[in-house]
PDB file of C-alpha atoms in Angstrom:
ATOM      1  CA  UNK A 409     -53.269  81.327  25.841  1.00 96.00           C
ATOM      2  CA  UNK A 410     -56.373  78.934  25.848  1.00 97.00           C
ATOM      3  CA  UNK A 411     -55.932  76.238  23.494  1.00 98.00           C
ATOM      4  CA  UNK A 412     -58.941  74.719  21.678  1.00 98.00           C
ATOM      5  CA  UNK A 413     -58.787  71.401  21.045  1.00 98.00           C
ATOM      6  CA  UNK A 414     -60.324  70.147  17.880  1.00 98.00           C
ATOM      7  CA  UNK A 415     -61.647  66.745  16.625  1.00 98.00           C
ATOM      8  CA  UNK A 416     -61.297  65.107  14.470  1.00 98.00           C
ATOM      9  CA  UNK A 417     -58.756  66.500  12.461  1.00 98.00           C
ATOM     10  CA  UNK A 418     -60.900  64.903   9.304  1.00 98.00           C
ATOM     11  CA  UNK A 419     -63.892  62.744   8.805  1.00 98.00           C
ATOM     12  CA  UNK A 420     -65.582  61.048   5.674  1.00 98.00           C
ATOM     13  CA  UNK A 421     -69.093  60.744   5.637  1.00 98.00           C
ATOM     14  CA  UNK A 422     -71.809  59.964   3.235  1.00 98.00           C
ATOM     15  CA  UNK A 423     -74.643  62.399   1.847  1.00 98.00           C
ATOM     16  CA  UNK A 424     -76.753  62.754   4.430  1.00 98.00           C
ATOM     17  CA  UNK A 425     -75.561  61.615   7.266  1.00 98.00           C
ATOM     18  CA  UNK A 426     -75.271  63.501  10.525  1.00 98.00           C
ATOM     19  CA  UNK A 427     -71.684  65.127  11.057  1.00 98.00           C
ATOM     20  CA  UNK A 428     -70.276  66.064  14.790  1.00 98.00           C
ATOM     21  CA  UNK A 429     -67.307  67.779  15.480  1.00 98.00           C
ATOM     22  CA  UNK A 430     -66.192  68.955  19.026  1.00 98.00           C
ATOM     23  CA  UNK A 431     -63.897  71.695  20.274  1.00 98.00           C
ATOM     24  CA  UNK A 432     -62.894  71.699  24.026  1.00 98.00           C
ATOM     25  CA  UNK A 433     -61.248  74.769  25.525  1.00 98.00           C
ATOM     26  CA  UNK A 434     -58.274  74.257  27.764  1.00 98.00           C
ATOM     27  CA  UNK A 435     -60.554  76.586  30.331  1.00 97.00           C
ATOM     28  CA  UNK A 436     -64.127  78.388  31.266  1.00 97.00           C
ATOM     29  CA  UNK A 437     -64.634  80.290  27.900  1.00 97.00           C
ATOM     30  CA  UNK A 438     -68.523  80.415  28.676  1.00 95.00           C
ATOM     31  CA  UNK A 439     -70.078  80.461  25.525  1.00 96.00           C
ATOM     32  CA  UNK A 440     -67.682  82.610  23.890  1.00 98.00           C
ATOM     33  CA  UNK A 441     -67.229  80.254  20.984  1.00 98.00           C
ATOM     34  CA  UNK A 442     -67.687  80.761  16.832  1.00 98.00           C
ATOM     35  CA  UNK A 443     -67.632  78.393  14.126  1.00 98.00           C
ATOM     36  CA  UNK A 444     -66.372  79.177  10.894  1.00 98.00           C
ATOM     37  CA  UNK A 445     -66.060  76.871   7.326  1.00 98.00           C
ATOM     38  CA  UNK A 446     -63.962  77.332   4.984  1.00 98.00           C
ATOM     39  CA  UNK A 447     -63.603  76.072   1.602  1.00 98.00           C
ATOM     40  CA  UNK A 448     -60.671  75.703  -0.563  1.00 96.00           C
ATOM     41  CA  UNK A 449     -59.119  79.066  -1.438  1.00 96.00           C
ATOM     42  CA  UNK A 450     -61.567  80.811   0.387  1.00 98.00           C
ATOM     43  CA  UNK A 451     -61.486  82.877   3.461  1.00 98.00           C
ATOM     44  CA  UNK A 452     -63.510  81.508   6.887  1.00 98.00           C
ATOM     45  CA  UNK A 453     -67.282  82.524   6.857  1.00 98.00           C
ATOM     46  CA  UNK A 454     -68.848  82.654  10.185  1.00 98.00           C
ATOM     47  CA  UNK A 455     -71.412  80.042  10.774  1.00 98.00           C
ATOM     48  CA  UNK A 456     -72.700  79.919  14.486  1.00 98.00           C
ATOM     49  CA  UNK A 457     -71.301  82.874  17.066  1.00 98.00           C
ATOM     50  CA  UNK A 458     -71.752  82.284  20.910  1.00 98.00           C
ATOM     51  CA  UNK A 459     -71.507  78.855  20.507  1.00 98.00           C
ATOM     52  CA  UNK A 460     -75.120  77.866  19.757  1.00 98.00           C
ATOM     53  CA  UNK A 461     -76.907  81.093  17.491  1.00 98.00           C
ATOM     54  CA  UNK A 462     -77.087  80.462  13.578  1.00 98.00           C
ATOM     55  CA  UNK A 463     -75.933  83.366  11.552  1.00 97.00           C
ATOM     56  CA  UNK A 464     -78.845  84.532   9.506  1.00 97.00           C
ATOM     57  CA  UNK A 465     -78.926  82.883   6.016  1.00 97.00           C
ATOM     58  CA  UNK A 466     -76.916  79.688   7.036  1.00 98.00           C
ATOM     59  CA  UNK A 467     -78.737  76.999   6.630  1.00 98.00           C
ATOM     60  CA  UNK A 468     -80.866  74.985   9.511  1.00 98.00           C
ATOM     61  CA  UNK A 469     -78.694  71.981   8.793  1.00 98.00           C
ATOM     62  CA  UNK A 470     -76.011  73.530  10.613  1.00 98.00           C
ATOM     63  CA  UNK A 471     -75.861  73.723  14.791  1.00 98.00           C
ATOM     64  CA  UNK A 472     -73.988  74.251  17.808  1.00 98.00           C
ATOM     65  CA  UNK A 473     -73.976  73.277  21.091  1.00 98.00           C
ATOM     66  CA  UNK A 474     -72.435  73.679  24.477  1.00 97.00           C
ATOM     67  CA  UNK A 475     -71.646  71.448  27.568  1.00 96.00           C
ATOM     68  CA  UNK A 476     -68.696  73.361  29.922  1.00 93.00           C
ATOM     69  CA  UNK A 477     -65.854  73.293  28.566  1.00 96.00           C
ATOM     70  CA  UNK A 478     -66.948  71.036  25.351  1.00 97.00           C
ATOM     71  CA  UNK A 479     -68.412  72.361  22.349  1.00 98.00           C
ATOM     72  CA  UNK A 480     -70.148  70.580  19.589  1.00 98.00           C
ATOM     73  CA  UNK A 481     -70.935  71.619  16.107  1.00 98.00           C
ATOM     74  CA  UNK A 482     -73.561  69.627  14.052  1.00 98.00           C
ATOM     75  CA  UNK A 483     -74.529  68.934  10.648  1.00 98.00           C
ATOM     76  CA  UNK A 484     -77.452  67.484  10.479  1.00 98.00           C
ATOM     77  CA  UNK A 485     -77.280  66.034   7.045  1.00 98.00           C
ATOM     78  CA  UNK A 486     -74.401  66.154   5.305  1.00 98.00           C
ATOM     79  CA  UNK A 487     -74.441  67.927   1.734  1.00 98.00           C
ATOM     80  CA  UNK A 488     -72.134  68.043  -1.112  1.00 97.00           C
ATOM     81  CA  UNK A 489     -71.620  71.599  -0.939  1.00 98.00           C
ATOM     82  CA  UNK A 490     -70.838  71.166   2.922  1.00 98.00           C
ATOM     83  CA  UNK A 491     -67.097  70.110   2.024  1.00 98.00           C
ATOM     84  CA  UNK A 492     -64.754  72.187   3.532  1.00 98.00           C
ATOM     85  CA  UNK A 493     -62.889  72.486   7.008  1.00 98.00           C
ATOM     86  CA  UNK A 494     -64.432  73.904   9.924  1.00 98.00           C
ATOM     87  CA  UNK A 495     -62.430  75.717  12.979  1.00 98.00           C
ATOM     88  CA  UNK A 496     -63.871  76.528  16.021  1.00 98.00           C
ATOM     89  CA  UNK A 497     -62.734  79.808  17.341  1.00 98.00           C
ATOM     90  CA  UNK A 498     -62.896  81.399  21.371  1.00 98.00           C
ATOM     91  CA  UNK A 499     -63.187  85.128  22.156  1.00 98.00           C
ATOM     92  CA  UNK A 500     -63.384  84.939  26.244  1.00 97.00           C
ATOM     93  CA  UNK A 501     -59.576  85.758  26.732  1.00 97.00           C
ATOM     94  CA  UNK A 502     -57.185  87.569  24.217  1.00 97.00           C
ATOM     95  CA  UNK A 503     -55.185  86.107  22.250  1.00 98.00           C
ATOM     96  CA  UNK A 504     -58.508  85.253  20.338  1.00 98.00           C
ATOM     97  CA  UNK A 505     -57.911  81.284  18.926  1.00 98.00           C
ATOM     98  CA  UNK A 506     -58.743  78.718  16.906  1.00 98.00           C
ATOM     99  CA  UNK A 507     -59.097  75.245  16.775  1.00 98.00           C
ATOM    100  CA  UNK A 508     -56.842  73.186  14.623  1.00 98.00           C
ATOM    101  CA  UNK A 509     -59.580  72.862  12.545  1.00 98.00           C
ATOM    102  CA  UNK A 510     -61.904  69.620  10.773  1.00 98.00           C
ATOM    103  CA  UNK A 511     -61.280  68.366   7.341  1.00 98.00           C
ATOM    104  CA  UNK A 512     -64.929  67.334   5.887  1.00 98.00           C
ATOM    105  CA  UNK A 513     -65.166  64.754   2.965  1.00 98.00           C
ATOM    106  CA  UNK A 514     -67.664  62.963   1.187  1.00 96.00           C
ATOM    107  CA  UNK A 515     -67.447  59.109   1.607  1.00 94.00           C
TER     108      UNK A 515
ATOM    109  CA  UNK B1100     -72.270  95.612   3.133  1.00 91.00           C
ATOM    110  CA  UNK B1101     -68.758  95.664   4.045  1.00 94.00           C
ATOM    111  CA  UNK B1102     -66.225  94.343   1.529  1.00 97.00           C
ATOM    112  CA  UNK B1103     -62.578  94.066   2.783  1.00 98.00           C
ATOM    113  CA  UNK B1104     -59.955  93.422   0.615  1.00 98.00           C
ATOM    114  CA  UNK B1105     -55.892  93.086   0.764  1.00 98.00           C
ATOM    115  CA  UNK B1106     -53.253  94.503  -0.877  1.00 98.00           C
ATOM    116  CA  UNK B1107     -49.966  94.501  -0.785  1.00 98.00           C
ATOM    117  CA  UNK B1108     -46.075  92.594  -2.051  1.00 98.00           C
ATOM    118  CA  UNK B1109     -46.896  89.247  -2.482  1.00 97.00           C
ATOM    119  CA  UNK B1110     -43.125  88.402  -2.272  1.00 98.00           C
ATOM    120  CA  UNK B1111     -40.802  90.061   1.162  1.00 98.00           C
ATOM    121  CA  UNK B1112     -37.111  89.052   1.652  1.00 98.00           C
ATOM    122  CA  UNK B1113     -36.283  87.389   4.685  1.00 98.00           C
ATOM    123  CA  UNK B1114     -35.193  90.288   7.578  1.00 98.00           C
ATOM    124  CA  UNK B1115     -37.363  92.731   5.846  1.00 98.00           C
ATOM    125  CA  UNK B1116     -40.722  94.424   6.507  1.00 98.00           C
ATOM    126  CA  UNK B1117     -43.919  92.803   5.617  1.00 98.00           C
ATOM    127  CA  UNK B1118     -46.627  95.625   4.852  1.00 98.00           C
ATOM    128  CA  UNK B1119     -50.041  95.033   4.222  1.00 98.00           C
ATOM    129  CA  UNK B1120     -53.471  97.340   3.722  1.00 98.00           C
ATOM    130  CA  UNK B1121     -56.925  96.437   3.914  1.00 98.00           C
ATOM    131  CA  UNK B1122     -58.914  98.737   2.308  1.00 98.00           C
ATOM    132  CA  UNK B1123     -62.896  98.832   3.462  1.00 96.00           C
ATOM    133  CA  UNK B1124     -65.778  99.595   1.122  1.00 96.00           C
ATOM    134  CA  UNK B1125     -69.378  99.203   1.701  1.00 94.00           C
ATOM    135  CA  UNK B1126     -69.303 101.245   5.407  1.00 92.00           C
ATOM    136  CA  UNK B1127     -67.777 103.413   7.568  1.00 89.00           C
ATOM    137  CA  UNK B1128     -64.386 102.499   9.263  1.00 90.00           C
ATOM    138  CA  UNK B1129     -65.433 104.183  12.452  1.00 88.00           C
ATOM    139  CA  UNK B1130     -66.972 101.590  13.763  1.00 85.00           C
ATOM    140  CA  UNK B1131     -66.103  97.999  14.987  1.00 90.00           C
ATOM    141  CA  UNK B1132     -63.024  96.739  15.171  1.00 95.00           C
ATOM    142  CA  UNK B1133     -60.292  95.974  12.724  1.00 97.00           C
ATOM    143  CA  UNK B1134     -58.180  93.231  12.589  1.00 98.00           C
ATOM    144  CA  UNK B1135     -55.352  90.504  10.472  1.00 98.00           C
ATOM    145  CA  UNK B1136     -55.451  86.577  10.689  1.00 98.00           C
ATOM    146  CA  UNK B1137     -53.321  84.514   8.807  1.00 98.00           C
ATOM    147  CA  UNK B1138     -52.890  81.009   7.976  1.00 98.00           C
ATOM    148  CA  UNK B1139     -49.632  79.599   6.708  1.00 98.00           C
ATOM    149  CA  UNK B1140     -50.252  77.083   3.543  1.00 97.00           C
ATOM    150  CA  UNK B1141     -51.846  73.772   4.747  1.00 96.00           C
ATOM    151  CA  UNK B1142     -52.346  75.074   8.138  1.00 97.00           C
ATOM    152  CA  UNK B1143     -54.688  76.221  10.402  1.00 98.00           C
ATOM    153  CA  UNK B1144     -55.499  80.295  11.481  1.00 98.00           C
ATOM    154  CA  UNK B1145     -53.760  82.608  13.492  1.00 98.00           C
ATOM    155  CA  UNK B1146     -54.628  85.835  15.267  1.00 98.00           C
ATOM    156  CA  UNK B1147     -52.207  88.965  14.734  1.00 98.00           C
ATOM    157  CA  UNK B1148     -53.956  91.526  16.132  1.00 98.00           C
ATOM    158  CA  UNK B1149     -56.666  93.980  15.871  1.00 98.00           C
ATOM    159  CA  UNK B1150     -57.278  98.154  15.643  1.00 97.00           C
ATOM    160  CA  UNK B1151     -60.347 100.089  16.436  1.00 93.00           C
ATOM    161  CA  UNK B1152     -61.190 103.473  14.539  1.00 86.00           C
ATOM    162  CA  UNK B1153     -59.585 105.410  17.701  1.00 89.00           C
ATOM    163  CA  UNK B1154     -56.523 103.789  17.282  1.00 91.00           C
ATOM    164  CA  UNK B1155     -56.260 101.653  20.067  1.00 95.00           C
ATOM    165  CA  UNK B1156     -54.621  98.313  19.525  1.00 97.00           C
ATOM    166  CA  UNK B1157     -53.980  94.619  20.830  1.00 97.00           C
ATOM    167  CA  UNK B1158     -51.590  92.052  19.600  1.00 98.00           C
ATOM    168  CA  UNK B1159     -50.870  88.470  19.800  1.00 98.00           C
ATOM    169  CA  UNK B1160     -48.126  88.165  22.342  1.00 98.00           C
ATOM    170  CA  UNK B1161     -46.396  85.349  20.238  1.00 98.00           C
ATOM    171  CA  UNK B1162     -45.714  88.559  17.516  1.00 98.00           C
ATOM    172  CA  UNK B1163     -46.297  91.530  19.618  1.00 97.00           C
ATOM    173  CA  UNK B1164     -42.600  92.264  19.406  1.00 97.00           C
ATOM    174  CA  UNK B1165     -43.218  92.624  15.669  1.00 98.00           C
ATOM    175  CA  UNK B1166     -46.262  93.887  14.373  1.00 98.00           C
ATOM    176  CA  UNK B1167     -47.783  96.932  13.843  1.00 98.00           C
ATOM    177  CA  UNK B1168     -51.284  97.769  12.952  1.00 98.00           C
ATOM    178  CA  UNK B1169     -52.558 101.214  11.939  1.00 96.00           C
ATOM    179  CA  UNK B1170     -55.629 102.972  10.576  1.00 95.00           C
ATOM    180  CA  UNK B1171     -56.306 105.793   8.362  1.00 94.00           C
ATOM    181  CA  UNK B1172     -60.203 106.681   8.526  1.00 92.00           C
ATOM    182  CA  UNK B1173     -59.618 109.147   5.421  1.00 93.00           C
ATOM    183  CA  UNK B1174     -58.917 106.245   3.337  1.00 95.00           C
ATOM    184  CA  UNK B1175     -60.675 103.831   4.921  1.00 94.00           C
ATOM    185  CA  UNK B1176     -57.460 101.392   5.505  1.00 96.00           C
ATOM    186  CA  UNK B1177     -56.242  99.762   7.803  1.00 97.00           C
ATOM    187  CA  UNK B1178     -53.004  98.859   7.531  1.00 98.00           C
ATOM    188  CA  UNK B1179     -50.179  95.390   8.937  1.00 98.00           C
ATOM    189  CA  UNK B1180     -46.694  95.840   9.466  1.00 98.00           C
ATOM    190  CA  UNK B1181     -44.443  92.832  10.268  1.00 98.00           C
ATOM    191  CA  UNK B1182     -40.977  93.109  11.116  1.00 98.00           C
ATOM    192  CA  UNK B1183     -38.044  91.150  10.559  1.00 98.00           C
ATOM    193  CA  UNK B1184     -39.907  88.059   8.451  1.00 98.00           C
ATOM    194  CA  UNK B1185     -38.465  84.683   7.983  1.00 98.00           C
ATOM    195  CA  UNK B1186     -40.241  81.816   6.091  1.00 98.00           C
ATOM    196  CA  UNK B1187     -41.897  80.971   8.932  1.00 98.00           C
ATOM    197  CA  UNK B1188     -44.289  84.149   8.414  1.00 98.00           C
ATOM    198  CA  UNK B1189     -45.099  82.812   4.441  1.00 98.00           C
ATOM    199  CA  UNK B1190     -49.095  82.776   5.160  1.00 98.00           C
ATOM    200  CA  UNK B1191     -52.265  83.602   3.627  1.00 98.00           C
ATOM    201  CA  UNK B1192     -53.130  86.961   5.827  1.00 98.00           C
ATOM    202  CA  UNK B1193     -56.570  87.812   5.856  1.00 98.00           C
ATOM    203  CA  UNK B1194     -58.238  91.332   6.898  1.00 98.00           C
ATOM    204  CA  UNK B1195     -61.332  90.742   9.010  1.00 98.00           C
ATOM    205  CA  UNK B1196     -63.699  92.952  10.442  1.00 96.00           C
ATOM    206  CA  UNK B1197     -64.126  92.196  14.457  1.00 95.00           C
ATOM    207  CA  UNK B1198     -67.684  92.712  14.934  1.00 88.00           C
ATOM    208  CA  UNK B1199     -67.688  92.229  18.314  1.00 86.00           C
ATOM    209  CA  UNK B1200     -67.827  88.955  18.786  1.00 93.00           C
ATOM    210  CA  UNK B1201     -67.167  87.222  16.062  1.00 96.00           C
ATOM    211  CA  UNK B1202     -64.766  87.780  12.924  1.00 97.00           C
ATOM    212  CA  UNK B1203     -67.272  89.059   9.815  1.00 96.00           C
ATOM    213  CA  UNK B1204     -66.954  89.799   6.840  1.00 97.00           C
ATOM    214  CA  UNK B1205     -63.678  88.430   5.826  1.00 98.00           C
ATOM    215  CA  UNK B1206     -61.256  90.039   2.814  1.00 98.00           C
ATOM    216  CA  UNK B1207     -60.345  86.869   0.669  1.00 98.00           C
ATOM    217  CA  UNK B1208     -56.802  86.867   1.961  1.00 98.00           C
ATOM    218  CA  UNK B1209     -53.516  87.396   0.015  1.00 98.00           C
ATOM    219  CA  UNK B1210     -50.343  85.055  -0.085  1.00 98.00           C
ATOM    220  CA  UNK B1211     -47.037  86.514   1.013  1.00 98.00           C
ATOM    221  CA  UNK B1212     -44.003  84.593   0.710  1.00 98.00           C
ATOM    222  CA  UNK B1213     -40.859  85.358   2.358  1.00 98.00           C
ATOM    223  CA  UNK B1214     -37.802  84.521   0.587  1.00 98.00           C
ATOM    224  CA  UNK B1215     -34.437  85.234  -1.371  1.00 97.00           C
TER     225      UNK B1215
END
């Protein structure tokens, strides 16, 4: 299986700050990478698919990136309503996987 | 749009079967791919396994030797079948659709517990 390792497992930051989280893939996954949040109670919503492309209707504060093996997802500036935990999730080999997954709170 | 959403016991005794359905609304099952995550309480997601419309299946190989997925496209279900649960399978399991490539929409997930 390809593990994707996440990090970190949770950050506090302040409104408006700029948020990175990273996800690196124990092998070549290409850009076969997703990013979901999810909010307490809720079910994942997908974010950013092949690693970089903003679903339509997320907002512009939210982006992804891709460097090899390392991925990096981005919020620009942080919001209130942006509290939640994120997972990062490849597609390149089956079993599909997730990260462990990034516990976002307000400072 | 598609909806998803679970149903199913929310309580299975330990050595039993654990059976889920996922009915679809919004769109036609005969297309994309259909599949079950779930995420035990506190913790993060897991995989099970996916169907398409045709049947055809794939499993995670740390449950293949349990599960089960089928479809019926006169119902528009999809359905999870989970054999011989322990506590370790007490999860939130989610029904997602697999658009290929990314997992979206999502139902809003339903608790099973295993136990006595």
């Amino acid at each position: 299986d390809i593990q994707m390792t996440q990090s970190p497992s949770s950050l506090s930051a302040s409104v408006g700050d700029r948020v990175t989280i990273t996800c690196q893939a124990s092998q070549d996954i290409s850009n076969c990478l997703n990013w979901y949040q999810q909010k307490p109670g809720k079910p994942p919503k997908l974010l950013i698919y092949d690693a970089s492309n903003l679903k339509t209707g997320v907002p512009s504060r939210f982006s992804g990136s891709e460097s090899g093996t390392d991925f990096t997802f981005t919020i620009s500036s942080l919001q209130p309503e942006d509290i939640a935990t994120y997972y990062c999730q490849q597609y390149d080999h089956l079993p599909w996987t997730f990260g462990q997954g990034t516990k976002v709170e307000i400072k | 749009q598609l909806q998803l959403q679970e149903s199913g016991p929310g309580l299975v005794k330990p050595s039993e079967t654990l059976s889920l359905t996922c009915t679809v609304s919004g769109g036609s099952i005969s297309n994309f791919y259909w599949t079950w995550i779930r995420q035990p309480p506190g913790k993060g997601l897991e995989w099970i396994g996916y169907i398409s419309h045709t049947g055809s299946t794939n499993y995670n190989p740390s449950l293949e030797s349990r599960v089960s997925i089928s479809v019926d496209t006169s119902k528009n279900q999809f359905s999870l079948y989970l054999s011989s649960v322990t506590a370790a399978d007490t999860a939130v399991y989610y029904c997602a659709t697999w658009v290929p490539n990314w997992f979206d929409p999502w139902g809003q997930g339903t608790l099973v517990i295993v136990s006595s």
